[in-house]
Amino acid sequence: MTTTISRAGPADLDALALLFDAYRQFYGQPSDAAAARDWLRSRLRVGESMVLVARRGADMVGFVQLYPMFSSVRLARTWILNDLYVLPTNRRGGVARALMDAAADFARADGAAGISLETTRDNAPARALYRAAGWHEDATQWHSLRLD
């Protein structure tokens, strides 16, 4: 079946919120579809993120969410590919790759200097997907400081 990718709009919010809630559950968070919807609505309304959705037929089967960043060194906008999710029943069928390619096309058209993402070292399927899509594992190391 053909996968189509489009930029999420207000009419997509309910279906997208269900996917976003499933994505959060995948990472161990409790289900809260209403909070997921509110989060997405707030980000999209003021342009704090950009979401692309994947459809197979009339069904929304995945999404990618990008957040804008800026590189002082490059004097340019960059994007963080923060969220990528495909329904389990639609995995291994090219949906994630189509979303990643569409994200790269979006960032390129936006004039961005690049896109970055972070994943755990033990996420072999994701790392293989990223390499197959032309992404490189950088020599830099992310560090984080929890504030909660």
Short mmCIF file of N, CA and C in Angstrom, two decimals, residues 21-147:
data_model
loop_
_atom_site.label_atom_id
_atom_site.label_comp_id
_atom_site.label_asym_id
_atom_site.label_seq_id
_atom_site.Cartn_x
_atom_site.Cartn_y
_atom_site.Cartn_z
N ASP A 21 0.06 9.67 21.82
CA ASP A 21 -0.14 9.00 23.10
C ASP A 21 0.48 7.60 23.07
N ALA A 22 0.31 6.88 21.97
CA ALA A 22 0.92 5.55 21.84
C ALA A 22 2.44 5.65 21.85
N TYR A 23 2.98 6.67 21.20
CA TYR A 23 4.42 6.91 21.20
C TYR A 23 4.93 7.13 22.63
N ARG A 24 4.23 7.93 23.39
CA ARG A 24 4.64 8.20 24.77
C ARG A 24 4.55 6.94 25.62
N GLN A 25 3.53 6.12 25.39
CA GLN A 25 3.41 4.85 26.11
C GLN A 25 4.58 3.93 25.77
N PHE A 26 5.02 3.95 24.51
CA PHE A 26 6.17 3.15 24.10
C PHE A 26 7.39 3.49 24.96
N TYR A 27 7.49 4.75 25.37
CA TYR A 27 8.60 5.20 26.21
C TYR A 27 8.25 5.18 27.70
N GLY A 28 7.24 4.40 28.07
CA GLY A 28 6.95 4.15 29.47
C GLY A 28 6.08 5.17 30.17
N GLN A 29 5.48 6.08 29.44
CA GLN A 29 4.62 7.08 30.04
C GLN A 29 3.18 6.56 30.12
N PRO A 30 2.42 6.98 31.13
CA PRO A 30 1.03 6.55 31.21
C PRO A 30 0.20 7.17 30.09
N SER A 31 -0.81 6.46 29.66
CA SER A 31 -1.69 6.97 28.62
C SER A 31 -2.43 8.20 29.10
N ASP A 32 -2.45 9.22 28.25
CA ASP A 32 -3.21 10.44 28.53
C ASP A 32 -3.44 11.16 27.20
N ALA A 33 -4.42 10.67 26.46
CA ALA A 33 -4.69 11.20 25.12
C ALA A 33 -5.08 12.67 25.15
N ALA A 34 -5.78 13.10 26.18
CA ALA A 34 -6.17 14.51 26.28
C ALA A 34 -4.94 15.39 26.46
N ALA A 35 -4.03 14.99 27.31
CA ALA A 35 -2.80 15.77 27.51
C ALA A 35 -1.95 15.76 26.24
N ALA A 36 -1.91 14.61 25.55
CA ALA A 36 -1.17 14.52 24.29
C ALA A 36 -1.74 15.50 23.27
N ARG A 37 -3.06 15.55 23.18
CA ARG A 37 -3.71 16.46 22.24
C ARG A 37 -3.40 17.91 22.59
N ASP A 38 -3.50 18.25 23.88
CA ASP A 38 -3.21 19.62 24.32
C ASP A 38 -1.76 20.01 24.01
N TRP A 39 -0.84 19.08 24.27
CA TRP A 39 0.57 19.35 24.00
C TRP A 39 0.78 19.65 22.52
N LEU A 40 0.26 18.78 21.65
CA LEU A 40 0.41 18.97 20.22
C LEU A 40 -0.25 20.26 19.74
N ARG A 41 -1.46 20.50 20.20
CA ARG A 41 -2.18 21.71 19.79
C ARG A 41 -1.38 22.95 20.15
N SER A 42 -0.84 22.98 21.36
CA SER A 42 -0.05 24.13 21.80
C SER A 42 1.21 24.31 20.96
N ARG A 43 1.91 23.24 20.67
CA ARG A 43 3.15 23.32 19.88
C ARG A 43 2.84 23.79 18.46
N LEU A 44 1.82 23.21 17.86
CA LEU A 44 1.51 23.52 16.47
C LEU A 44 0.93 24.93 16.31
N ARG A 45 0.14 25.34 17.28
CA ARG A 45 -0.54 26.63 17.19
C ARG A 45 0.45 27.79 17.10
N VAL A 46 1.54 27.72 17.84
CA VAL A 46 2.48 28.84 17.85
C VAL A 46 3.77 28.53 17.09
N GLY A 47 3.77 27.44 16.33
CA GLY A 47 4.92 27.12 15.50
C GLY A 47 6.14 26.61 16.26
N GLU A 48 5.92 26.04 17.44
CA GLU A 48 7.04 25.50 18.21
C GLU A 48 7.49 24.13 17.71
N SER A 49 6.68 23.50 16.89
CA SER A 49 7.09 22.25 16.26
C SER A 49 6.41 22.13 14.91
N MET A 50 6.91 21.19 14.13
CA MET A 50 6.34 20.88 12.84
C MET A 50 6.17 19.37 12.81
N VAL A 51 4.98 18.91 12.45
CA VAL A 51 4.68 17.48 12.44
C VAL A 51 4.29 17.05 11.03
N LEU A 52 4.90 15.97 10.58
CA LEU A 52 4.51 15.33 9.34
C LEU A 52 3.83 14.03 9.70
N VAL A 53 2.74 13.71 9.02
CA VAL A 53 2.01 12.48 9.28
C VAL A 53 2.06 11.57 8.06
N ALA A 54 2.08 10.28 8.34
CA ALA A 54 2.07 9.26 7.28
C ALA A 54 0.70 8.61 7.26
N ARG A 55 0.18 8.44 6.06
CA ARG A 55 -1.11 7.76 5.90
C ARG A 55 -0.94 6.62 4.92
N ARG A 56 -1.68 5.58 5.20
CA ARG A 56 -1.85 4.48 4.26
C ARG A 56 -3.35 4.40 4.04
N GLY A 57 -3.76 4.76 2.86
CA GLY A 57 -5.19 4.91 2.62
C GLY A 57 -5.68 6.08 3.45
N ALA A 58 -6.78 5.88 4.15
CA ALA A 58 -7.34 6.93 5.00
C ALA A 58 -6.78 6.90 6.42
N ASP A 59 -5.96 5.89 6.74
CA ASP A 59 -5.48 5.70 8.11
C ASP A 59 -4.16 6.40 8.35
N MET A 60 -4.09 7.16 9.45
CA MET A 60 -2.85 7.75 9.89
C MET A 60 -2.07 6.66 10.62
N VAL A 61 -0.86 6.38 10.14
CA VAL A 61 -0.11 5.25 10.68
C VAL A 61 1.23 5.64 11.32
N GLY A 62 1.61 6.90 11.23
CA GLY A 62 2.86 7.32 11.83
C GLY A 62 3.03 8.82 11.75
N PHE A 63 4.05 9.30 12.45
CA PHE A 63 4.35 10.73 12.44
C PHE A 63 5.82 10.96 12.77
N VAL A 64 6.29 12.14 12.44
CA VAL A 64 7.59 12.63 12.86
C VAL A 64 7.37 14.06 13.33
N GLN A 65 8.00 14.42 14.45
CA GLN A 65 7.88 15.78 14.98
C GLN A 65 9.27 16.40 15.07
N LEU A 66 9.37 17.59 14.51
CA LEU A 66 10.62 18.34 14.49
C LEU A 66 10.47 19.62 15.30
N TYR A 67 11.53 19.95 16.01
CA TYR A 67 11.58 21.20 16.77
C TYR A 67 12.69 22.07 16.23
N PRO A 68 12.45 23.38 16.07
CA PRO A 68 13.49 24.26 15.55
C PRO A 68 14.57 24.54 16.60
N MET A 69 15.79 24.65 16.09
CA MET A 69 16.95 25.04 16.90
C MET A 69 17.77 26.00 16.04
N PHE A 70 18.78 26.56 16.66
CA PHE A 70 19.67 27.46 15.92
C PHE A 70 21.10 27.11 16.26
N SER A 71 21.95 27.15 15.25
CA SER A 71 23.37 26.90 15.44
C SER A 71 24.11 28.22 15.40
N SER A 72 24.69 28.58 16.53
CA SER A 72 25.49 29.81 16.59
C SER A 72 26.73 29.70 15.71
N VAL A 73 27.34 28.54 15.69
CA VAL A 73 28.55 28.34 14.90
C VAL A 73 28.25 28.46 13.42
N ARG A 74 27.16 27.85 12.98
CA ARG A 74 26.79 27.89 11.56
C ARG A 74 26.00 29.14 11.18
N LEU A 75 25.54 29.89 12.19
CA LEU A 75 24.67 31.04 11.95
C LEU A 75 23.46 30.62 11.10
N ALA A 76 22.84 29.52 11.52
CA ALA A 76 21.74 28.97 10.73
C ALA A 76 20.76 28.23 11.62
N ARG A 77 19.57 28.06 11.09
CA ARG A 77 18.57 27.23 11.74
C ARG A 77 18.93 25.77 11.53
N THR A 78 18.65 24.97 12.53
CA THR A 78 18.72 23.52 12.42
C THR A 78 17.42 22.98 12.98
N TRP A 79 17.17 21.72 12.80
CA TRP A 79 15.97 21.08 13.34
C TRP A 79 16.38 19.86 14.14
N ILE A 80 15.64 19.58 15.19
CA ILE A 80 15.81 18.34 15.95
C ILE A 80 14.64 17.44 15.60
N LEU A 81 14.97 16.26 15.11
CA LEU A 81 13.95 15.25 14.89
C LEU A 81 13.79 14.58 16.25
N ASN A 82 12.77 15.01 16.97
CA ASN A 82 12.60 14.60 18.36
C ASN A 82 11.74 13.35 18.50
N ASP A 83 10.74 13.21 17.64
CA ASP A 83 9.77 12.12 17.79
C ASP A 83 9.53 11.46 16.43
N LEU A 84 9.63 10.14 16.41
CA LEU A 84 9.32 9.36 15.22
C LEU A 84 8.58 8.12 15.70
N TYR A 85 7.39 7.91 15.15
CA TYR A 85 6.60 6.76 15.59
C TYR A 85 5.79 6.21 14.42
N VAL A 86 5.76 4.90 14.34
CA VAL A 86 4.94 4.18 13.35
C VAL A 86 4.19 3.10 14.12
N LEU A 87 2.90 2.97 13.84
CA LEU A 87 2.12 1.91 14.48
C LEU A 87 2.79 0.56 14.27
N PRO A 88 2.80 -0.29 15.30
CA PRO A 88 3.46 -1.60 15.16
C PRO A 88 3.00 -2.41 13.94
N THR A 89 1.73 -2.31 13.59
CA THR A 89 1.21 -3.08 12.45
C THR A 89 1.69 -2.55 11.11
N ASN A 90 2.33 -1.38 11.11
CA ASN A 90 2.81 -0.78 9.87
C ASN A 90 4.32 -0.66 9.81
N ARG A 91 5.01 -1.26 10.76
CA ARG A 91 6.47 -1.18 10.78
C ARG A 91 7.07 -2.13 9.74
N ARG A 92 8.30 -1.82 9.37
CA ARG A 92 9.07 -2.63 8.41
C ARG A 92 8.44 -2.60 7.02
N GLY A 93 7.71 -1.52 6.75
CA GLY A 93 7.09 -1.37 5.44
C GLY A 93 7.45 -0.07 4.75
N GLY A 94 8.48 0.61 5.25
CA GLY A 94 8.94 1.84 4.60
C GLY A 94 8.34 3.12 5.13
N VAL A 95 7.44 3.03 6.11
CA VAL A 95 6.78 4.24 6.62
C VAL A 95 7.78 5.14 7.35
N ALA A 96 8.59 4.58 8.24
CA ALA A 96 9.56 5.39 8.99
C ALA A 96 10.55 6.05 8.03
N ARG A 97 11.01 5.31 7.06
CA ARG A 97 11.96 5.87 6.08
C ARG A 97 11.31 7.00 5.30
N ALA A 98 10.05 6.83 4.91
CA ALA A 98 9.34 7.89 4.18
C ALA A 98 9.21 9.14 5.05
N LEU A 99 8.94 8.95 6.34
CA LEU A 99 8.84 10.09 7.25
C LEU A 99 10.19 10.79 7.41
N MET A 100 11.26 10.02 7.53
CA MET A 100 12.59 10.61 7.68
C MET A 100 12.99 11.37 6.42
N ASP A 101 12.71 10.79 5.27
CA ASP A 101 13.04 11.47 4.01
C ASP A 101 12.23 12.76 3.86
N ALA A 102 10.96 12.72 4.24
CA ALA A 102 10.12 13.92 4.17
C ALA A 102 10.61 14.98 5.15
N ALA A 103 11.07 14.57 6.33
CA ALA A 103 11.62 15.52 7.30
C ALA A 103 12.86 16.20 6.73
N ALA A 104 13.73 15.43 6.09
CA ALA A 104 14.93 16.00 5.47
C ALA A 104 14.55 16.96 4.35
N ASP A 105 13.58 16.59 3.54
CA ASP A 105 13.12 17.47 2.46
C ASP A 105 12.56 18.77 3.02
N PHE A 106 11.78 18.67 4.11
CA PHE A 106 11.23 19.87 4.74
C PHE A 106 12.35 20.79 5.22
N ALA A 107 13.32 20.22 5.95
CA ALA A 107 14.40 21.03 6.51
C ALA A 107 15.23 21.68 5.40
N ARG A 108 15.48 20.92 4.35
CA ARG A 108 16.23 21.45 3.20
C ARG A 108 15.47 22.63 2.60
N ALA A 109 14.17 22.47 2.36
CA ALA A 109 13.36 23.55 1.79
C ALA A 109 13.28 24.75 2.72
N ASP A 110 13.40 24.51 4.03
CA ASP A 110 13.37 25.58 5.02
C ASP A 110 14.70 26.34 5.07
N GLY A 111 15.71 25.83 4.38
CA GLY A 111 17.01 26.47 4.39
C GLY A 111 17.86 26.10 5.60
N ALA A 112 17.49 25.06 6.30
CA ALA A 112 18.21 24.65 7.50
C ALA A 112 19.59 24.11 7.15
N ALA A 113 20.51 24.23 8.12
CA ALA A 113 21.86 23.71 7.94
C ALA A 113 21.93 22.21 8.21
N GLY A 114 20.94 21.67 8.92
CA GLY A 114 20.96 20.25 9.21
C GLY A 114 19.84 19.83 10.14
N ILE A 115 19.78 18.54 10.38
CA ILE A 115 18.83 17.94 11.32
C ILE A 115 19.64 17.04 12.23
N SER A 116 19.27 17.00 13.49
CA SER A 116 19.91 16.06 14.41
C SER A 116 18.85 15.26 15.14
N LEU A 117 19.27 14.14 15.68
CA LEU A 117 18.39 13.33 16.50
C LEU A 117 19.24 12.61 17.52
N GLU A 118 18.59 12.08 18.50
CA GLU A 118 19.26 11.33 19.56
C GLU A 118 18.50 10.03 19.77
N THR A 119 19.22 8.96 19.94
CA THR A 119 18.62 7.69 20.29
C THR A 119 19.57 6.94 21.20
N THR A 120 19.07 5.94 21.86
CA THR A 120 19.93 5.17 22.76
C THR A 120 20.86 4.27 21.95
N ARG A 121 22.00 3.98 22.51
CA ARG A 121 22.99 3.15 21.81
C ARG A 121 22.47 1.74 21.56
N ASP A 122 21.54 1.27 22.41
CA ASP A 122 21.05 -0.11 22.25
C ASP A 122 19.85 -0.23 21.33
N ASN A 123 19.45 0.86 20.68
CA ASN A 123 18.31 0.84 19.76
C ASN A 123 18.81 0.50 18.35
N ALA A 124 19.21 -0.76 18.18
CA ALA A 124 19.81 -1.19 16.92
C ALA A 124 18.89 -1.01 15.71
N PRO A 125 17.58 -1.33 15.80
CA PRO A 125 16.73 -1.12 14.61
C PRO A 125 16.66 0.35 14.18
N ALA A 126 16.55 1.25 15.15
CA ALA A 126 16.49 2.67 14.80
C ALA A 126 17.81 3.14 14.21
N ARG A 127 18.91 2.73 14.80
CA ARG A 127 20.22 3.15 14.30
C ARG A 127 20.46 2.63 12.88
N ALA A 128 20.00 1.42 12.60
CA ALA A 128 20.12 0.87 11.24
C ALA A 128 19.28 1.68 10.25
N LEU A 129 18.08 2.06 10.66
CA LEU A 129 17.22 2.89 9.82
C LEU A 129 17.89 4.22 9.51
N TYR A 130 18.44 4.86 10.54
CA TYR A 130 19.06 6.17 10.34
C TYR A 130 20.25 6.07 9.39
N ARG A 131 21.07 5.05 9.56
CA ARG A 131 22.22 4.88 8.66
C ARG A 131 21.75 4.63 7.23
N ALA A 132 20.72 3.80 7.07
CA ALA A 132 20.19 3.50 5.74
C ALA A 132 19.62 4.74 5.07
N ALA A 133 19.14 5.68 5.88
CA ALA A 133 18.57 6.92 5.35
C ALA A 133 19.64 7.98 5.09
N GLY A 134 20.92 7.62 5.32
CA GLY A 134 22.01 8.55 5.04
C GLY A 134 22.48 9.38 6.22
N TRP A 135 21.96 9.11 7.40
CA TRP A 135 22.36 9.85 8.59
C TRP A 135 23.69 9.28 9.10
N HIS A 136 24.45 10.11 9.80
CA HIS A 136 25.75 9.72 10.33
C HIS A 136 25.74 9.81 11.85
N GLU A 137 26.39 8.86 12.48
CA GLU A 137 26.58 8.93 13.93
C GLU A 137 27.78 9.83 14.16
N ASP A 138 27.52 10.98 14.75
CA ASP A 138 28.57 11.96 14.97
C ASP A 138 29.52 11.53 16.07
N ALA A 139 30.69 12.11 16.05
CA ALA A 139 31.69 11.83 17.07
C ALA A 139 31.41 12.59 18.37
N THR A 140 30.47 13.52 18.32
CA THR A 140 30.16 14.29 19.52
C THR A 140 29.33 13.45 20.48
N GLN A 141 29.31 13.85 21.71
CA GLN A 141 28.57 13.14 22.76
C GLN A 141 27.59 14.11 23.42
N TRP A 142 26.32 13.76 23.42
CA TRP A 142 25.32 14.55 24.12
C TRP A 142 25.51 14.37 25.62
N HIS A 143 25.27 15.41 26.35
CA HIS A 143 25.24 15.36 27.82
C HIS A 143 23.91 15.95 28.24
N SER A 144 23.40 15.53 29.37
CA SER A 144 22.12 16.09 29.83
C SER A 144 22.17 16.31 31.33
N LEU A 145 21.33 17.20 31.78
CA LEU A 145 21.18 17.52 33.18
C LEU A 145 19.69 17.53 33.49
N ARG A 146 19.24 16.59 34.30
CA ARG A 146 17.82 16.55 34.67
C ARG A 146 17.54 17.65 35.69
N LEU A 147 16.44 18.32 35.49
CA LEU A 147 16.07 19.44 36.37
C LEU A 147 14.86 19.14 37.24
#
